[in-house]
Short mmCIF file of C-alpha atoms in Angstrom, two decimals:
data_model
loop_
_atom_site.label_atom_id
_atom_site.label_comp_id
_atom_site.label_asym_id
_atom_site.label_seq_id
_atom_site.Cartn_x
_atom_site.Cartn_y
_atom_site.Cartn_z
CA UNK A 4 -5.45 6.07 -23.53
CA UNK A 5 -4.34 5.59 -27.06
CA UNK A 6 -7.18 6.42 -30.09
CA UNK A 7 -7.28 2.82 -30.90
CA UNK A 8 -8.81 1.64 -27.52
CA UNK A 9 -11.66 -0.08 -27.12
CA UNK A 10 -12.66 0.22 -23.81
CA UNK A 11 -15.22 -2.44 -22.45
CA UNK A 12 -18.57 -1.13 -20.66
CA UNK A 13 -18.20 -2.13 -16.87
CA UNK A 14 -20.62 -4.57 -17.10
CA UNK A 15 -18.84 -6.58 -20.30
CA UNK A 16 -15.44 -5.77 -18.52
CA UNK A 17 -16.25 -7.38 -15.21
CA UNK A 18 -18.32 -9.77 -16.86
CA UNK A 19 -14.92 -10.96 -18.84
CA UNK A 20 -13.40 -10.48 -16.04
CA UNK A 21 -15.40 -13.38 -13.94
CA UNK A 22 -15.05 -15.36 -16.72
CA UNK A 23 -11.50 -15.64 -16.59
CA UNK A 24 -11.40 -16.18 -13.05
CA UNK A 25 -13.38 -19.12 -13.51
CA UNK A 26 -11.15 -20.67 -15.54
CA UNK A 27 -7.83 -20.53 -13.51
CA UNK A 28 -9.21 -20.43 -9.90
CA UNK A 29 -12.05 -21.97 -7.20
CA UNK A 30 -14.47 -19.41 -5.75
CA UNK A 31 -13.76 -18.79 -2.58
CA UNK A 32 -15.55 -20.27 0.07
CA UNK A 33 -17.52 -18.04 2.16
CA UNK A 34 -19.53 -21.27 3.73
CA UNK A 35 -17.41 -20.94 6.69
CA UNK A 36 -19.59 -20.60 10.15
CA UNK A 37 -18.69 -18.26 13.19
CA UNK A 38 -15.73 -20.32 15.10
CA UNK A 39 -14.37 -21.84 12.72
CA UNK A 40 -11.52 -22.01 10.12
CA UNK A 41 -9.19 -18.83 10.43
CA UNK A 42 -9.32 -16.19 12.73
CA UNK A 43 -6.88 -14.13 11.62
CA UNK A 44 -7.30 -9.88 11.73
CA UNK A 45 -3.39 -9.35 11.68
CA UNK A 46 -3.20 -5.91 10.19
CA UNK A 47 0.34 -6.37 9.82
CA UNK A 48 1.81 -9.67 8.91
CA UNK A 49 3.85 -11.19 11.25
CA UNK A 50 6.00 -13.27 9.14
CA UNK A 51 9.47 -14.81 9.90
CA UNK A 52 11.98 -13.98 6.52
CA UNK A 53 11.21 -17.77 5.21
CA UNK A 54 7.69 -17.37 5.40
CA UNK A 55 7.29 -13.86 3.57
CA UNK A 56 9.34 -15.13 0.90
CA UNK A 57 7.32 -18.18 0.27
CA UNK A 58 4.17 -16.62 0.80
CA UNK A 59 5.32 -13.39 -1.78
CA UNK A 60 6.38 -16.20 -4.48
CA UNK A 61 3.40 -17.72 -3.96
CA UNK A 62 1.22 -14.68 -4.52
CA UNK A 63 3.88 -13.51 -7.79
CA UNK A 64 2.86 -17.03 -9.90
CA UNK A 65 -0.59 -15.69 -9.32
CA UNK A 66 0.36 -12.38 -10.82
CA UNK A 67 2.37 -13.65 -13.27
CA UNK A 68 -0.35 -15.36 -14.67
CA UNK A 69 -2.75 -12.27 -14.36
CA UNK A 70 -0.23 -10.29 -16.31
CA UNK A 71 0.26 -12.69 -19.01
CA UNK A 72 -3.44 -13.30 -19.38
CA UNK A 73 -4.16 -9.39 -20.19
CA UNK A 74 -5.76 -8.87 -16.42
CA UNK A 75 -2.89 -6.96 -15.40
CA UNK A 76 -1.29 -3.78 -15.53
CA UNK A 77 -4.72 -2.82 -16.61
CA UNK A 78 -4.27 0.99 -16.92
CA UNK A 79 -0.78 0.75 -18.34
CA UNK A 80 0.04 1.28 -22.38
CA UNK A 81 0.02 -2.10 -24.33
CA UNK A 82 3.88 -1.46 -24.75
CA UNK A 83 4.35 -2.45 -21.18
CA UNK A 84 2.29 -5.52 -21.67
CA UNK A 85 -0.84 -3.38 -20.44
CA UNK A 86 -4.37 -2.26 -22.20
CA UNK A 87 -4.81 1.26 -21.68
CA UNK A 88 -7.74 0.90 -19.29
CA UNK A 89 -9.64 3.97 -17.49
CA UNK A 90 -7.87 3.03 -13.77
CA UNK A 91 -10.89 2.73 -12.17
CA UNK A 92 -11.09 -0.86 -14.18
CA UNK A 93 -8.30 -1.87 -11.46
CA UNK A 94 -11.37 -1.27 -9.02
CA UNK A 95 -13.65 -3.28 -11.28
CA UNK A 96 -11.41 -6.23 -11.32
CA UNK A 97 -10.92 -6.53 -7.81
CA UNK A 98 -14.49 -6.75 -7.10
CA UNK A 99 -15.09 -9.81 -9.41
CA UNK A 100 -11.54 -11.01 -8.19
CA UNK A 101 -12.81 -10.92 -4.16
CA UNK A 102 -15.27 -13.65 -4.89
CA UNK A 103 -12.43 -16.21 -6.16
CA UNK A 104 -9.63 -18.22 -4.21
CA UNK A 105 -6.60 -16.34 -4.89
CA UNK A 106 -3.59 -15.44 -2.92
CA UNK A 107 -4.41 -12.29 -1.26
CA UNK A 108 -1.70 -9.74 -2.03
CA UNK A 109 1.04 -8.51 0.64
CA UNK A 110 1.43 -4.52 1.06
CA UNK A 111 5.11 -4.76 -1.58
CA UNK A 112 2.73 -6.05 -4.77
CA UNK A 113 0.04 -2.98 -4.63
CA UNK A 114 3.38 -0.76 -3.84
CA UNK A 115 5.28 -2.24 -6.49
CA UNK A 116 1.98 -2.06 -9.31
CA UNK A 117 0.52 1.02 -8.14
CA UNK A 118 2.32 3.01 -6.21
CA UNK A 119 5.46 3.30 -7.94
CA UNK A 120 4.98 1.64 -11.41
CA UNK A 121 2.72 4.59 -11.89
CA UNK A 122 5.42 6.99 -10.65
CA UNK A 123 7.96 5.79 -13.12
CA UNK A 124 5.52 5.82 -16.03
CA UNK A 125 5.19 9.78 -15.09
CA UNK A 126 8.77 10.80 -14.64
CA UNK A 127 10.60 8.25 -15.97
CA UNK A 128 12.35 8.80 -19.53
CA UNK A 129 11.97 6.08 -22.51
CA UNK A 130 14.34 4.16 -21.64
CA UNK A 131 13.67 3.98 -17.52
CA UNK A 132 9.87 2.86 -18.48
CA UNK A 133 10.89 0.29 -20.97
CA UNK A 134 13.46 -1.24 -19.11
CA UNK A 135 11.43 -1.58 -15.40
CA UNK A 136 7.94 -1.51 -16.08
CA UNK A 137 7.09 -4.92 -17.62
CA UNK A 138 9.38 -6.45 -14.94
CA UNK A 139 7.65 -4.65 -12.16
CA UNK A 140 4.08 -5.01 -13.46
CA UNK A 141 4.50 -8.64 -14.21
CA UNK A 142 6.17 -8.65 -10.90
CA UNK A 143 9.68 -10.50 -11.60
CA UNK A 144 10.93 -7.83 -9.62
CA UNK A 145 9.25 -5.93 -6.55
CA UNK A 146 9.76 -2.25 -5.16
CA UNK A 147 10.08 -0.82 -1.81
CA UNK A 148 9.56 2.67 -0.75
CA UNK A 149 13.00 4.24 0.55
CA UNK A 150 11.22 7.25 2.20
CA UNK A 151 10.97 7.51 6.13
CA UNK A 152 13.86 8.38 8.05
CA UNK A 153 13.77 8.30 11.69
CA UNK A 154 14.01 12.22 12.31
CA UNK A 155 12.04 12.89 9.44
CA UNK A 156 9.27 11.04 10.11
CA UNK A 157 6.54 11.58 7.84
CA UNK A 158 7.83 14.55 6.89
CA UNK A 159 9.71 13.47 3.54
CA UNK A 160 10.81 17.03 3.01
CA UNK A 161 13.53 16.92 5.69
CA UNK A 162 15.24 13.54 4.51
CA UNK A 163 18.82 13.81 5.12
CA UNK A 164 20.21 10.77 2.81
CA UNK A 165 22.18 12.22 0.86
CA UNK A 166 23.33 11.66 -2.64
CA UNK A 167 26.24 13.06 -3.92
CA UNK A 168 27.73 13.34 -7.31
CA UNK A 169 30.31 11.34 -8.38
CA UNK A 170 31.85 11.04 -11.97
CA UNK A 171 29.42 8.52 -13.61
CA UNK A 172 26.84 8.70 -11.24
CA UNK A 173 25.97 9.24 -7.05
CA UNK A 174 26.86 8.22 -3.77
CA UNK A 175 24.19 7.40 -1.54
CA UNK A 176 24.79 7.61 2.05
CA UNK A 177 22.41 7.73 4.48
CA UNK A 178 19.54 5.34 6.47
CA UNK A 179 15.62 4.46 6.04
CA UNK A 180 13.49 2.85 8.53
CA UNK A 181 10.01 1.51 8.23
CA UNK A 182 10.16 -0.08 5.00
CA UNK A 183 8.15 -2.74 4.21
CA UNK A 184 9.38 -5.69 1.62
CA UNK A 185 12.90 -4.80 1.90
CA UNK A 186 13.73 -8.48 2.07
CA UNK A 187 11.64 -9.38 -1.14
CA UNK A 188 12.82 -6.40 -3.29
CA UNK A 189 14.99 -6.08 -6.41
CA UNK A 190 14.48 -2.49 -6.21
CA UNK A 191 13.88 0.62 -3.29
CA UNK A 192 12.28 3.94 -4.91
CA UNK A 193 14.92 6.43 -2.78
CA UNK A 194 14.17 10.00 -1.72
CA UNK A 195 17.53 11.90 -1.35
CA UNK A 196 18.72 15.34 -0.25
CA UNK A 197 20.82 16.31 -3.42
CA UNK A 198 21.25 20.45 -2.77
CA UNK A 199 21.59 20.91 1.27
CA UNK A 200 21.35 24.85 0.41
CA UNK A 201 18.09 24.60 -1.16
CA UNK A 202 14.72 25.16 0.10
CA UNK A 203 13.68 22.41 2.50
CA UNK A 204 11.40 21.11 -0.38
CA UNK A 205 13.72 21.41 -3.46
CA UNK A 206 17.13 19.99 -3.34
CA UNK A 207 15.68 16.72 -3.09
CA UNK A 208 16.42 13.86 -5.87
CA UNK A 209 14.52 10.47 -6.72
CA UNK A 210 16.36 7.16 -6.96
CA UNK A 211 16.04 3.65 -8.06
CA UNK A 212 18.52 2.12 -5.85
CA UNK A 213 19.20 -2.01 -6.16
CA UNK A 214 18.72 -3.59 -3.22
CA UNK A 215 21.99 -6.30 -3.71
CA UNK A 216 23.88 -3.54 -4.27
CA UNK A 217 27.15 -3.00 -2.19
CA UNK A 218 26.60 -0.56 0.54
CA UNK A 219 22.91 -1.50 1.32
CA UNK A 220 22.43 -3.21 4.73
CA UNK A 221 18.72 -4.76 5.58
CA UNK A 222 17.60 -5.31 9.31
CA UNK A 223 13.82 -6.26 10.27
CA UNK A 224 12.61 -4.46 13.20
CA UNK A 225 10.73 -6.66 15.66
CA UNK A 226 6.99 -5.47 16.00
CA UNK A 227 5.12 -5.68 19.39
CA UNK A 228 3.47 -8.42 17.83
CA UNK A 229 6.52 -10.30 17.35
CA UNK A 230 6.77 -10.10 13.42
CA UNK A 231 8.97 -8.22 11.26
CA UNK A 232 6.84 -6.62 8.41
CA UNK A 233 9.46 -3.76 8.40
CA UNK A 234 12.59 -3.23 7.90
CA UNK A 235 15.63 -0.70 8.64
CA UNK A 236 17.63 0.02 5.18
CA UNK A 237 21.08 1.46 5.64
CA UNK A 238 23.01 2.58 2.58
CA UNK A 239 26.71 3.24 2.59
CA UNK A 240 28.49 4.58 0.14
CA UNK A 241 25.90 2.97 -2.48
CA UNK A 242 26.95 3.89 -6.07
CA UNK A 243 23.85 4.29 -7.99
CA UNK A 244 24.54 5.19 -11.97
CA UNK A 245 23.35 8.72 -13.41
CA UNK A 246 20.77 6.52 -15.42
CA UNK A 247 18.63 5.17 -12.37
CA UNK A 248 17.86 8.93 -11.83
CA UNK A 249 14.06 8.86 -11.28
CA UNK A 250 12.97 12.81 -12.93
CA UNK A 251 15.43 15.81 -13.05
CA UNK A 252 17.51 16.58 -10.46
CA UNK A 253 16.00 18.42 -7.60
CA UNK A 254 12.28 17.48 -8.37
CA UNK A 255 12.42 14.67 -5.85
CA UNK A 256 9.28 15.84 -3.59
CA UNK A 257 7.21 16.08 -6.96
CA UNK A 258 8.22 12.53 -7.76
CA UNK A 259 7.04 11.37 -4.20
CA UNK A 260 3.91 12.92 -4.16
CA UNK A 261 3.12 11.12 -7.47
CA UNK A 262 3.78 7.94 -5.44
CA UNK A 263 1.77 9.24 -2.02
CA UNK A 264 -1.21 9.95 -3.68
CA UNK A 265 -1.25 6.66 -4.89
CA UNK A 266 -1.14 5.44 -1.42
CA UNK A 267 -3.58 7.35 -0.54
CA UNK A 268 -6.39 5.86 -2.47
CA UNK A 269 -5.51 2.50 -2.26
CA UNK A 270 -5.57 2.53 1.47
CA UNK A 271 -9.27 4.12 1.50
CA UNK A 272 -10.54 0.82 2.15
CA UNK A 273 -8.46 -0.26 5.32
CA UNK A 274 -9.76 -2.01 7.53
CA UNK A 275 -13.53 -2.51 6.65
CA UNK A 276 -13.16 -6.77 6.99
CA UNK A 277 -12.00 -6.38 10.53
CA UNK A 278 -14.80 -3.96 11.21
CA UNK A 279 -17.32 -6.10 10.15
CA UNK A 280 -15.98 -9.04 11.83
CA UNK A 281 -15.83 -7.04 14.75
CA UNK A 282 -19.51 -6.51 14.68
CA UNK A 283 -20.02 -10.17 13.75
CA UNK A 284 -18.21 -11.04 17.33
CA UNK A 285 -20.15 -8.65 18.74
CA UNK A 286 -23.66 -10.34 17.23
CA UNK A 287 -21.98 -13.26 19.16
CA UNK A 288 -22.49 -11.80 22.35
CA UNK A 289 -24.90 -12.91 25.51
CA UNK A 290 -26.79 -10.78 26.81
CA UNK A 291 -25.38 -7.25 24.91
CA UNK A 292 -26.14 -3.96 26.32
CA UNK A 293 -27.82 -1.01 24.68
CA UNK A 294 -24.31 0.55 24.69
CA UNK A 295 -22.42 -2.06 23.15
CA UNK A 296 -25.29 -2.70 20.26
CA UNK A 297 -25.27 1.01 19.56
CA UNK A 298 -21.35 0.83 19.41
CA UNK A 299 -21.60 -2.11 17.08
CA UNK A 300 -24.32 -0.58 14.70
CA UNK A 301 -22.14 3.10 14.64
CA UNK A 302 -19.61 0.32 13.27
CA UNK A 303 -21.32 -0.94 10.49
CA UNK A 304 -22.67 2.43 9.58
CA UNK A 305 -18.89 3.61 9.72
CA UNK A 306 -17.99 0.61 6.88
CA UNK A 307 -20.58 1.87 4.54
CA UNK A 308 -19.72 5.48 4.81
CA UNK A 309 -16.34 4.25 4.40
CA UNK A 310 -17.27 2.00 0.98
CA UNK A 311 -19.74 5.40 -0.25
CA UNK A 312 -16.44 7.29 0.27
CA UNK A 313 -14.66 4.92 -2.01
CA UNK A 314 -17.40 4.73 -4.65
CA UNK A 315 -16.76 8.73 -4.87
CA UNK A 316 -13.06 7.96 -5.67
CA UNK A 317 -13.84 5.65 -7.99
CA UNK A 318 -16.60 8.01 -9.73
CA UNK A 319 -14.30 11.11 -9.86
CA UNK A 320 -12.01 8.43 -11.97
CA UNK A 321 -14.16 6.93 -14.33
CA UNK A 322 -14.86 10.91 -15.26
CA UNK A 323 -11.45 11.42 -16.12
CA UNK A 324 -10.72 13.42 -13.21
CA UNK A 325 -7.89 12.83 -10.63
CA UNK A 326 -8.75 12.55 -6.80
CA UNK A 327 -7.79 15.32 -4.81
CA UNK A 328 -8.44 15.87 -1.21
CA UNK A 329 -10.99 12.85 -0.70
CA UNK A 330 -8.20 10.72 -0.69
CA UNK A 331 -7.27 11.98 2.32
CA UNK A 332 -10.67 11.77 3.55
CA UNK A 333 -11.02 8.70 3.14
CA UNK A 334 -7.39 7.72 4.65
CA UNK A 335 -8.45 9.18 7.94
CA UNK A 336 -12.09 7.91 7.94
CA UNK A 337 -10.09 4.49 7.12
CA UNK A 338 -7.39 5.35 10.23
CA UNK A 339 -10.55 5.87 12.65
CA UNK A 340 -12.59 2.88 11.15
CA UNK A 341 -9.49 0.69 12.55
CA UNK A 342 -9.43 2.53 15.85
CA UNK A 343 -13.38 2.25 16.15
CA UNK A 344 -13.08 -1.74 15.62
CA UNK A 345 -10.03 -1.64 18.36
CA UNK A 346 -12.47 0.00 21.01
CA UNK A 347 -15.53 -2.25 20.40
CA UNK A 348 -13.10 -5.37 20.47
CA UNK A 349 -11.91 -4.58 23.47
CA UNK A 350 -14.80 -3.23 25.09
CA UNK A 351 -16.53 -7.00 23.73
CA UNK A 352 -13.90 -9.16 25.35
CA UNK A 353 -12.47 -7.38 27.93
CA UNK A 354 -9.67 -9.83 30.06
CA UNK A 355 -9.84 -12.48 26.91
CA UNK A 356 -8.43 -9.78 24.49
CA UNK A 357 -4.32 -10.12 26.36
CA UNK A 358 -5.20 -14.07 28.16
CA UNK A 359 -5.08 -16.28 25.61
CA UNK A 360 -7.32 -18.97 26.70
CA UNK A 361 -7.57 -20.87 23.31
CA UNK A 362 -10.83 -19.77 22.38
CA UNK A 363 -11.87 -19.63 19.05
CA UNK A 364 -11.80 -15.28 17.87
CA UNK A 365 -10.59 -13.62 20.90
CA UNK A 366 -6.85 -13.80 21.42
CA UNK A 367 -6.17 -13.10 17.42
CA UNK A 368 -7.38 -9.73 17.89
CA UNK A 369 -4.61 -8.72 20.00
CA UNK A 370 -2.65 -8.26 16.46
CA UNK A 371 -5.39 -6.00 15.33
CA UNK A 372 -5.26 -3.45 18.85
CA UNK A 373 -1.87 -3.81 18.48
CA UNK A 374 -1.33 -2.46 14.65
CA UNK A 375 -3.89 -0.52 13.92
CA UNK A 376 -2.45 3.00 15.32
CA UNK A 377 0.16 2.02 13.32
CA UNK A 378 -1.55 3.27 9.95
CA UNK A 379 -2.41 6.83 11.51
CA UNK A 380 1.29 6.78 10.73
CA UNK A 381 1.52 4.99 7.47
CA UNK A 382 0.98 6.60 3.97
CA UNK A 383 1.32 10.18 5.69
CA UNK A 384 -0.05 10.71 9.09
CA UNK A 385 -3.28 11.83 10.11
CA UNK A 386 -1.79 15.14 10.78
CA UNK A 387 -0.59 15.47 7.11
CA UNK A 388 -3.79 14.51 5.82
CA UNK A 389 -5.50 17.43 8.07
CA UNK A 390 -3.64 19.87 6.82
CA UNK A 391 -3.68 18.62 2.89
CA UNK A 392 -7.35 19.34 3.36
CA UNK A 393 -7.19 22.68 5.94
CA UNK A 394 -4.96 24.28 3.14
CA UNK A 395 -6.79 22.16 -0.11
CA UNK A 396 -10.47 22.12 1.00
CA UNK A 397 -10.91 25.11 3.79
CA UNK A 398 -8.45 27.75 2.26
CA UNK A 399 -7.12 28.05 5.39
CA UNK A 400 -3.38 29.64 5.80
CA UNK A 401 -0.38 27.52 4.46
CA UNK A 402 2.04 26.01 6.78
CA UNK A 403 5.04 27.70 7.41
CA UNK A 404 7.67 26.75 5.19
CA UNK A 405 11.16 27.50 5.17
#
């Protein structure tokens, strides 16, 4: 934060804040009764190609304006076309933002602004920061995550894409899977093996690789629920010049944990709509049971634990300080809130959860059951999160590394 800043209170910040939202959008309509208008609790979307590109242009006019109306890129210096804002003032803005009609962002925006935009502002040089940042931030161009491989898993360290030197720059060669906005992006952040001899953590180099570029192959992978959020990515023989380098050579891992714990705190608040419009269906109920109401009540206590866990994040930054291991607390509490909602859903509906029968808030949750183990995998799995905080929080012996 520059020495020139003036930085808001909360209150005149979110008070601006509403202000503005007044003026360019409707408040959103929370009138709606029990049964009707949408039912939706997809937690992945389940888009054909034509409809995630119209829905993501849709939702980058909206951020286009936000950016060019000073609401953006909040935390970001002014020479980026942001204000230097403490980031928990990204937190504050959402709030007064949830109670207006906007396009509700798809998982490559928050990726794009605060996943990676942060990353590059961190390792990139002068020129790498002036040159993507206002682009990305104002979103003209979007960012995947090149990172899982299938027999690496979660484990980024063992990536075997591997970039090679060549005389003005590298040859990528190599294949991602899981990727989410691949067929929106200008750009995918790619984590390489650069130095097979080196320690399974070193060797590894950080890439901005151009999606049109020759050599790079998209495929969507058909989900159970018979969308294609995600994507294979195939590169071969992608030329990728010295100067979209992301950091020095070899500190690739550093550069992806800049971007994971990102992730990590903006996912702490998975899943707490579904799990309190699972306890809505269950307040919907004849004739509940003692088990089922105590099931629904451990719910909604889980959902404010859950929101107390993020208030803690949000504390810990508007101190200064950086998050640590409750990030990963409160990615697993948000993994176990979505499995938690799948049990009392199905427990609540039984036969009506897999025959659809046309009623109005049973057959939709099917895309819920169905996706939400699917984030004990995303953003590092609830095994990596365990051991951040067995080795961060408990002192308890390393893993073994090679």
């Amino acid at each position: 934060m520059s020495a020139e800043t003036i930085v808001p209170t909360p209150e005149e910040f979110r008070r601006a804040a509403r202000g503005w939202l007044a003026e360019v959008a409707a408040p959103r309509d929370t009138s709606t009764r029990w049964g009707s208008g949408s039912d939706a609790v997809a937690v992945f979307e389940n888009w054909t190609e034509e409809e995630e590109h119209r829905y993501t242009d849709a939702t980058r006019d909206w951020e286009r304006l936000r950016y060019d109306s000073g609401w953006g890129a909040l935390a970001f210096d002014p020479a980026v076309g942001g204000r230097s804002l403490p980031t928990h003032y990204e937190y504050l803005y959402r709030m007064e933002e949830a109670d207006f009609d906007v396009p509700q962002r798809t998982e490559i925006f928050p990726v794009t602004c605060q996943l990676i935009a942060p990353a590059i502002a961190a390792w990139g040089i002068p020129e790498q920061t002036a040159r993507w940042l206002p682009k990305l931030l104002r979103s003209d161009e979007l960012t995947c995550q090149l990172f899982s491989e299938t027999e690496a898993g979660s484990d980024l360290a063992a990536v075997r894409t591997r970039a090679v030197r060549e005389s003005d720059g590298w040859r990528l060669d190599g294949h991602k899977v899981w990727t989410s906005g691949a067929r929106v992006s200008t750009w995918g952040l790619a984590v390489c093996r650069t130095d097979p001899d080196a320690a399974k953590h070193a060797g590894i180099t950080a890439f901005m690789v151009r999606m049109d570029a020759p050599g790079v192959t998209v495929r969507p992978i058909r989900q159970m629920t018979g969308g294609e959020s995600f994507n294979e990515v195939y590169l071969e023989g992608v030329h990728v010049p010295d100067t979209d380098r992301l950091g020095p050579v070899g500190e690739g891992w550093r550069v992806t944990q800049t971007v994971l714990a990102a992730e990590r705190l903006d996912s702490g608040s998975l899943g707490i709509d579904n799990a309190l419009r699972a306890v809505d269906l269950a307040g919907h109920q004849p004739d509940l049971d003692a088990a089922r109401r105590a099931a629904a009540a451990d719910l909604a206590v889980r959902t404010l634990v859950q929101r107390a866990l993020g208030l803690r994040v949000m504390a810990t930054l508007s101190a200064g300080g950086q998050p640590g291991p409750e990030a990963s607390v409160g990615k697993l509490v948000a993994t176990r809130t979505l499995r938690e909602t799948s049990d009392l859903v199905a427990d609540l509906l039984g036969p009506r959860l897999v025959a659809d029968d046309g009623s109005w808030g049973s057959w939709a949750w099917t895309e819920h059951v169905l996706g939400a183990p699917g984030y004990s995998i995303a953003g590092g799995t609830d095994e990596i999160q365990r051991t951040i905080l067995s080795e961060r929080v408990l002192g308890l012996p390393r893993e073994p590394r090679r």
